[in-house]
Amino acid sequence: MSFTLLYPETIIFGKNSLEQLSSLLPELSKILLVAGRSAEASGVLKRVKDQLSDFEQIDAIGMVMAEPPLECVDSLIELGRREGVTAVVAIGGGSVIDSAKVAAALIPLEGDTGDYFYGKREINGRGLFFVALPTTAGTGAEVTKNAVLTDSVAKIKKSIRSIYMVPDVAIVDPELTLSMPPAVTAASGLDAFTQALESFTSSDANSVTRPLAKLAVSKIFANLADVYHNGADLEKRSEVAEGSLLSAMAFSQSGLGAVHGLAHPIGSLLKVPHGVACSILLKPIMEWNASSCAADYAQLAIACNLGVEGESEETLTRKLIYAIGQLCREMAIPASFADFGLSSEHFEFIVKNCRSRSMECNPRPMSDDEVLVFLESLTALRVR
Ligand SMILES: [Fe+2]
C-alpha cells in the first residue's frame, strides 16, 4: 500500500477553540471575513469579529448563496483584490467555506472563477492565508483541497481541486454548531455520515483513513438523531462535530463513492440540497454495493452497535441499511426524488456528468448502462 496525506497545517478541535483564532493569523493581516447571514443572526459572527479586533477586517457577509454559483466567488475575489486583503477567514457551512477557499486561492492570481472551474487556468501556488471555521457539522470543507461550485447557466456542479487550496488552519469549535436548525443538522450530519461510510468502502481507502472513517460513522450514528431533536445538547453536538471532522480527515484522502458521484449531477439539475441528495441515494447505493463490500458494512454495523461478531455479513449489512433508513425517516429526509421531479428525461445528463473521482472510488464499478438501470429504479422509489 502507498498513500500521500494532505491536511491543513493546523487543525484545532474542541469547545472554545475559536479563542485561538487571532494567535494563528499572520501579524498585520488584512482579513476578508466571509460569513453567512445565519452566522450573523446567531451571534457567532460577532464572537469572531471580537476575536479579530486587532486586525483590519473587510466584511463579506451574506454574499454567498447555497450551492454557490461561480458569480458568488467572483464577487468575493473582486472585493478581496480591490481591498488588497492578505488573509481570508470563513465562518459558515460548506457553501461559505468552499467559496472563501476558492477566493483565497484566486485573489492573488489572474482571471475569474470560471477560468479555473473549466481548466483554462491552473492554480500554481499557495494563495492567501486561509482559516476555516465551520458552523455546521457536515461538509468537511475545512479540511479538503476542493470546493464544489455550480455553473448555474450550464447546470454543471463540480469541484475546483488543488493541493494549494487545503486551508492553512481549520478551527472546529462545536459551540459554533449549536444554532443549526434541525433540518440543517439532519442534512449536514447525514452528509458527514455518508462521507465517512463511502470513505470506509472506497477503493482508495488506506490504513490511516479506514479507522478514522469507522470511528466517524459510529460517532455520528450514535448522536445525530439526538441533536436533531435537541440542538442545545453541547456534549452530543461535540460528538457529531468530532465525527464530522474525522469523516473529513478520512474522505479528503480516500475519495468517496457513487452516492457522491450521483448526488452532484442530480443536485445541480433538480436543485436538491447536497446533504438531502446524499441521504436519498445512500440506502439504494448501499443495496447496489452490498455484493462487493458486505464485510465492510458488517464491520460498520458492529461499530454502530447494531449487531455482534459471529452474525453473518448479510444479516449485519441488512441491519445497517435498515437502521440508516430509519435514521433518515426520523429526521424527515424525503424517501425519494419524486418531489424534486426526477424523471427519465434527466437520465442522459446525469450519466454524462457523474464520472468524477467519487464514481471511480465506488467499491462496485457502475457502467453507464448500470447507472441508467439504477436511475430507473430510483424514479420508481416512493417508500423507504
Ligand atoms: Fe458530501
Coordinates of C-alpha atoms and ligand atoms in Angstrom, one line a residue:
M1 CA 0.0 0.0 0.0
S2 CA 1.2 3.5 -0.7
F3 CA -0.5 6.8 0.0
T4 CA 0.0 10.5 0.4
L5 CA -1.8 12.5 3.1
L6 CA -2.5 16.2 2.8
Y7 CA -4.0 18.1 5.7
P8 CA -4.3 21.7 6.9
E9 CA -1.1 22.7 8.8
T10 CA -3.2 23.2 11.9
I11 CA -6.4 21.5 12.9
I12 CA -7.9 22.5 16.2
F13 CA -10.9 20.8 17.7
G14 CA -12.8 21.5 20.9
K15 CA -15.0 23.8 22.9
N16 CA -13.7 27.4 22.9
S17 CA -11.1 26.6 20.2
L18 CA -12.4 29.8 18.5
E19 CA -10.4 31.7 21.1
Q20 CA -7.2 30.6 19.4
L21 CA -8.1 32.3 16.1
S22 CA -6.2 35.5 16.4
S23 CA -3.0 33.9 17.6
L24 CA -2.9 31.7 14.4
L25 CA -3.2 34.5 11.9
P26 CA 0.0 36.2 10.4
E27 CA 0.7 39.6 12.0
L28 CA -0.8 42.6 10.4
S29 CA -3.2 40.6 8.2
K30 CA -5.9 42.5 6.4
I31 CA -8.7 40.0 6.5
L32 CA -11.5 39.3 4.1
L33 CA -14.2 38.0 6.6
V34 CA -16.6 35.7 4.7
A35 CA -19.8 34.6 6.6
G36 CA -23.4 33.8 6.0
R37 CA -26.4 35.7 7.4
S38 CA -27.1 32.8 9.8
A39 CA -23.7 33.3 11.5
E40 CA -24.6 37.0 11.9
A41 CA -28.1 36.2 13.3
S42 CA -26.8 33.6 15.7
G43 CA -24.1 35.9 17.2
V44 CA -21.2 33.6 16.0
L45 CA -20.0 36.4 13.6
K46 CA -19.8 38.9 16.5
R47 CA -17.7 36.4 18.5
V48 CA -15.4 36.0 15.6
K49 CA -15.1 39.8 14.9
D50 CA -14.3 40.3 18.6
Q51 CA -11.5 37.8 18.3
L52 CA -10.2 39.7 15.3
S53 CA -10.4 43.2 16.8
D54 CA -6.6 43.7 16.4
F55 CA -6.8 43.1 12.6
E56 CA -8.2 45.2 9.8
Q57 CA -11.4 43.5 8.5
I58 CA -13.3 43.7 5.3
D59 CA -16.7 42.2 5.7
A60 CA -18.2 39.9 3.1
I61 CA -21.4 39.0 4.9
G62 CA -24.3 37.3 3.1
M63 CA -22.6 37.3 -0.3
V64 CA -22.6 33.5 -0.7
M65 CA -25.6 31.6 -1.8
A66 CA -26.3 27.9 -1.1
E67 CA -24.8 25.5 -3.7
P68 CA -22.6 28.5 -4.7
P69 CA -22.6 29.7 -8.3
L70 CA -19.4 30.9 -9.9
E71 CA -20.6 34.6 -9.7
C72 CA -20.7 34.4 -5.9
V73 CA -17.0 33.6 -5.8
D74 CA -16.2 36.2 -8.4
S75 CA -17.7 38.9 -6.2
L76 CA -15.6 37.8 -3.3
I77 CA -12.5 37.8 -5.5
E78 CA -13.3 41.3 -6.8
L79 CA -13.8 42.6 -3.3
G80 CA -10.6 41.0 -2.0
R81 CA -8.5 42.3 -4.9
R82 CA -9.9 45.8 -4.6
E83 CA -9.3 46.0 -0.9
G84 CA -5.8 44.4 -1.0
V85 CA -6.6 41.7 1.6
T86 CA -3.8 39.4 2.8
A87 CA -5.8 36.7 4.5
V88 CA -9.3 35.1 4.3
V89 CA -11.4 33.9 7.3
A90 CA -14.6 31.9 6.5
I91 CA -17.3 31.2 9.1
G92 CA -20.2 29.1 7.9
G93 CA -21.3 25.9 6.3
G94 CA -19.8 24.2 3.2
S95 CA -21.0 26.8 0.7
V96 CA -19.4 29.7 2.6
I97 CA -16.1 27.8 3.3
D98 CA -15.9 26.5 -0.3
S99 CA -16.5 29.9 -1.8
A100 CA -14.0 31.6 0.5
K101 CA -11.4 28.8 -0.1
V102 CA -11.5 29.5 -3.9
A103 CA -11.4 33.2 -3.3
A104 CA -8.3 32.8 -1.1
A105 CA -6.6 30.8 -3.8
L106 CA -7.6 33.1 -6.7
I107 CA -7.3 36.7 -5.3
P108 CA -3.5 36.8 -5.9
L109 CA -3.9 35.2 -9.4
E110 CA -5.4 36.4 -12.6
G111 CA -8.7 35.5 -14.3
D112 CA -12.1 34.7 -12.9
T113 CA -13.6 31.6 -11.2
G114 CA -14.9 30.1 -14.5
D115 CA -11.3 30.0 -15.9
Y116 CA -10.3 27.6 -13.1
F117 CA -13.6 25.8 -13.0
Y118 CA -13.2 24.8 -16.6
G119 CA -9.5 24.3 -16.5
K120 CA -8.5 27.2 -18.7
R121 CA -6.1 28.3 -16.0
E122 CA -4.4 26.4 -13.2
I123 CA -3.7 27.3 -9.6
N124 CA 0.1 27.1 -9.4
G125 CA 0.9 28.1 -5.9
R126 CA -0.4 28.9 -2.4
G127 CA -2.9 31.7 -2.2
L128 CA -3.8 33.9 0.7
F129 CA -3.6 32.6 4.3
F130 CA -6.9 30.8 4.8
V131 CA -8.8 29.9 8.0
A132 CA -12.0 27.9 8.0
L133 CA -14.4 27.8 10.9
P134 CA -17.4 25.5 10.2
T135 CA -20.8 26.3 11.8
T136 CA -22.3 23.0 10.5
A137 CA -21.1 19.5 11.3
G138 CA -21.2 18.1 7.9
T139 CA -19.3 19.0 4.7
G140 CA -15.7 18.7 5.8
A141 CA -14.8 21.7 3.7
E142 CA -12.5 22.9 6.5
V143 CA -10.1 20.0 5.7
T144 CA -10.4 19.3 1.9
K145 CA -8.5 20.6 -1.0
N146 CA -11.5 21.0 -3.2
A147 CA -14.5 23.4 -3.4
V148 CA -17.9 22.4 -5.0
L149 CA -19.3 25.2 -7.2
T150 CA -22.1 25.4 -9.7
D151 CA -22.3 27.0 -13.2
S152 CA -25.9 27.9 -12.9
V153 CA -26.3 28.6 -16.6
A154 CA -24.9 25.2 -17.8
K155 CA -26.2 23.5 -14.7
I156 CA -22.8 22.0 -14.1
K157 CA -21.8 21.3 -10.5
K158 CA -18.3 20.1 -9.8
S159 CA -15.1 20.7 -7.8
I160 CA -12.2 23.0 -8.3
R161 CA -9.4 21.0 -6.8
S162 CA -5.9 21.9 -5.9
I163 CA -3.3 20.9 -3.4
Y164 CA -2.9 24.6 -2.8
M165 CA -6.5 25.0 -1.6
V166 CA -6.2 23.0 1.6
P167 CA -6.9 25.5 4.4
D168 CA -3.9 26.7 6.4
V169 CA -6.0 26.4 9.7
A170 CA -9.2 24.6 10.5
I171 CA -10.9 25.5 13.8
V172 CA -13.7 23.2 14.7
D173 CA -15.5 24.5 17.7
P174 CA -18.7 22.5 18.5
E175 CA -20.2 25.6 20.1
L176 CA -20.4 27.2 16.7
T177 CA -22.8 24.4 15.6
L178 CA -25.3 25.0 18.4
S179 CA -27.5 27.3 16.4
M180 CA -28.1 24.9 13.4
P181 CA -31.8 24.4 12.9
P182 CA -33.0 20.7 12.8
A183 CA -33.2 20.4 9.0
V184 CA -29.7 21.7 8.6
T185 CA -28.5 19.4 11.4
A186 CA -30.0 16.5 9.6
A187 CA -28.8 17.3 6.1
S188 CA -25.2 18.2 7.0
G189 CA -24.9 15.4 9.6
L190 CA -26.1 12.8 7.0
D191 CA -23.7 14.2 4.5
A192 CA -20.8 13.7 7.0
F193 CA -22.2 10.2 7.8
T194 CA -22.3 9.4 4.1
Q195 CA -18.8 10.7 3.5
A196 CA -17.5 8.6 6.3
L197 CA -19.3 5.5 5.1
E198 CA -18.2 6.0 1.5
S199 CA -14.6 6.7 2.6
F200 CA -14.6 3.4 4.5
T201 CA -15.6 1.4 1.5
S202 CA -13.7 3.5 -1.1
S203 CA -11.3 1.6 -3.4
D204 CA -8.7 4.2 -2.4
A205 CA -9.1 3.9 1.3
N206 CA -5.9 3.3 3.3
S207 CA -4.7 2.3 6.8
V208 CA -5.0 5.9 8.0
T209 CA -8.4 6.7 6.6
R210 CA -10.2 3.4 7.5
P211 CA -10.0 3.8 11.3
L212 CA -10.9 7.4 11.1
A213 CA -13.9 6.7 8.8
K214 CA -15.2 3.9 11.1
L215 CA -15.0 6.0 14.2
A216 CA -16.7 8.8 12.4
V217 CA -19.6 6.5 11.3
S218 CA -20.1 5.3 14.8
K219 CA -19.9 8.8 16.5
I220 CA -22.4 10.4 14.0
F221 CA -24.8 7.4 14.1
A222 CA -24.9 7.4 17.9
N223 CA -25.6 11.1 18.3
L224 CA -27.2 12.6 15.2
A225 CA -30.8 11.9 15.9
D226 CA -30.4 13.2 19.5
V227 CA -29.0 16.6 18.3
Y228 CA -31.7 16.7 15.6
H229 CA -34.3 16.6 18.4
N230 CA -32.3 18.6 21.0
G231 CA -29.9 21.0 19.3
A232 CA -28.8 22.6 22.6
D233 CA -27.1 19.4 23.8
L234 CA -23.4 20.6 23.6
E235 CA -21.9 17.2 24.5
K236 CA -23.7 15.4 21.7
R237 CA -23.1 18.3 19.3
S238 CA -19.5 17.9 20.2
E239 CA -19.6 14.2 19.3
V240 CA -21.2 14.9 15.9
A241 CA -18.7 17.7 15.2
E242 CA -15.8 15.4 16.0
G243 CA -17.4 12.7 13.8
S244 CA -17.7 15.2 11.0
L245 CA -14.1 16.3 11.3
L246 CA -12.8 12.6 11.4
S247 CA -15.1 11.9 8.4
A248 CA -13.4 14.8 6.5
M249 CA -9.9 13.7 7.5
A250 CA -10.8 10.3 6.0
F251 CA -12.7 11.1 2.8
S252 CA -10.4 14.0 1.9
Q253 CA -7.6 11.4 1.4
S254 CA -9.6 8.3 0.3
G255 CA -12.2 9.7 -2.0
L256 CA -15.9 8.8 -1.8
G257 CA -18.3 6.6 -3.8
A258 CA -21.3 6.5 -6.1
V259 CA -23.6 8.4 -3.7
H260 CA -21.4 11.5 -4.1
G261 CA -20.8 10.7 -7.8
L262 CA -24.6 10.8 -8.5
A263 CA -25.6 13.5 -5.9
H264 CA -23.7 16.2 -7.8
P265 CA -25.5 16.0 -11.2
I266 CA -28.8 15.2 -9.5
G267 CA -28.4 18.1 -7.1
S268 CA -27.4 20.7 -9.7
L269 CA -30.2 19.6 -12.1
L270 CA -33.1 19.4 -9.7
K271 CA -31.8 21.9 -7.0
V272 CA -31.7 19.3 -4.3
P273 CA -29.6 20.4 -1.3
H274 CA -26.4 18.3 -1.2
G275 CA -27.0 16.5 2.1
V276 CA -30.6 15.6 1.2
A277 CA -29.4 14.2 -2.2
C278 CA -26.8 12.1 -0.5
S279 CA -29.3 10.9 2.1
I280 CA -31.8 9.8 -0.5
L281 CA -29.1 8.0 -2.5
L282 CA -27.4 6.3 0.4
K283 CA -29.7 3.4 1.0
P284 CA -30.2 2.3 -2.6
I285 CA -26.5 2.7 -3.4
M286 CA -25.6 0.5 -0.3
E287 CA -28.0 -2.1 -1.7
W288 CA -26.2 -1.9 -5.0
N289 CA -22.8 -2.1 -3.4
A290 CA -23.6 -4.8 -0.8
S291 CA -22.4 -7.7 -3.0
S292 CA -18.9 -6.1 -3.2
C293 CA -18.4 -4.8 0.4
A294 CA -20.6 -6.8 2.8
A295 CA -17.6 -7.4 5.0
D296 CA -17.1 -3.6 5.4
Y297 CA -20.8 -3.0 6.0
A298 CA -20.7 -5.7 8.6
Q299 CA -17.8 -4.0 10.4
L300 CA -19.7 -0.7 10.4
A301 CA -22.9 -2.3 11.7
I302 CA -20.9 -3.7 14.6
A303 CA -19.3 -0.3 15.2
C304 CA -22.8 1.2 15.4
N305 CA -23.9 -1.4 17.9
L306 CA -26.4 -2.9 15.5
G307 CA -25.0 -6.4 15.8
V308 CA -22.2 -8.6 17.1
E309 CA -19.3 -10.6 15.8
G310 CA -20.4 -14.0 14.5
E311 CA -23.5 -12.8 12.8
S312 CA -23.5 -13.3 9.0
E313 CA -22.2 -10.4 6.9
E314 CA -25.6 -10.5 5.1
T315 CA -27.5 -10.0 8.3
L316 CA -25.3 -7.3 9.6
T317 CA -25.5 -5.5 6.2
R318 CA -29.3 -5.7 6.3
K319 CA -29.4 -4.3 9.8
L320 CA -27.1 -1.4 8.8
I321 CA -29.1 -0.5 5.7
Y322 CA -32.4 -0.7 7.7
A323 CA -31.1 1.4 10.5
I324 CA -29.9 4.1 8.1
G325 CA -33.3 4.2 6.5
Q326 CA -34.9 4.6 10.0
L327 CA -32.5 7.4 10.9
C328 CA -33.3 9.3 7.6
R329 CA -37.0 8.8 8.2
E330 CA -36.8 10.0 11.8
M331 CA -35.1 13.2 10.6
A332 CA -37.8 13.8 7.9
I333 CA -35.5 13.2 4.9
P334 CA -37.6 12.7 1.8
A335 CA -37.7 9.0 0.8
S336 CA -37.1 9.7 -2.9
F337 CA -36.6 12.3 -5.6
A338 CA -40.2 12.2 -6.5
D339 CA -40.9 15.7 -5.0
F340 CA -37.9 17.1 -6.9
G341 CA -39.3 15.8 -10.2
L342 CA -36.6 13.3 -11.2
S343 CA -37.7 11.6 -14.4
S344 CA -36.2 9.7 -17.4
E345 CA -35.6 13.0 -19.3
H346 CA -32.9 13.8 -16.8
F347 CA -31.0 10.5 -17.1
E348 CA -28.8 11.4 -20.0
F349 CA -27.4 14.5 -18.2
I350 CA -26.8 12.5 -15.0
V351 CA -25.0 9.7 -16.8
K352 CA -22.9 12.2 -18.7
N353 CA -22.0 14.2 -15.6
C354 CA -21.4 11.6 -12.9
R355 CA -17.9 10.4 -13.9
S356 CA -16.0 12.1 -11.1
R357 CA -13.3 10.6 -8.8
S358 CA -16.2 9.6 -6.5
M359 CA -17.5 7.2 -9.1
E360 CA -14.1 5.8 -9.6
C361 CA -13.7 5.1 -5.9
N362 CA -17.0 3.2 -5.6
P363 CA -16.4 -0.4 -4.4
R364 CA -18.6 -1.9 -7.2
P365 CA -18.0 -0.3 -10.6
M366 CA -21.0 1.1 -12.3
S367 CA -21.2 1.2 -16.1
D368 CA -23.3 3.8 -17.9
D369 CA -25.9 1.2 -18.5
E370 CA -25.9 0.2 -14.9
V371 CA -26.3 3.9 -13.8
L372 CA -29.3 4.1 -16.1
V373 CA -30.9 1.0 -14.6
F374 CA -30.2 2.4 -11.1
L375 CA -31.8 5.7 -12.0
E376 CA -34.9 3.9 -13.3
S377 CA -35.2 2.1 -10.0
L378 CA -34.9 5.4 -8.2
T379 CA -37.8 7.0 -10.0
A380 CA -39.9 4.0 -9.1
L381 CA -38.9 4.5 -5.4
R382 CA -41.6 6.1 -3.3
V383 CA -41.4 4.4 0.1
R384 CA -38.3 3.9 2.1
Ligands
FE1 FE -20.9 15.4 0.7

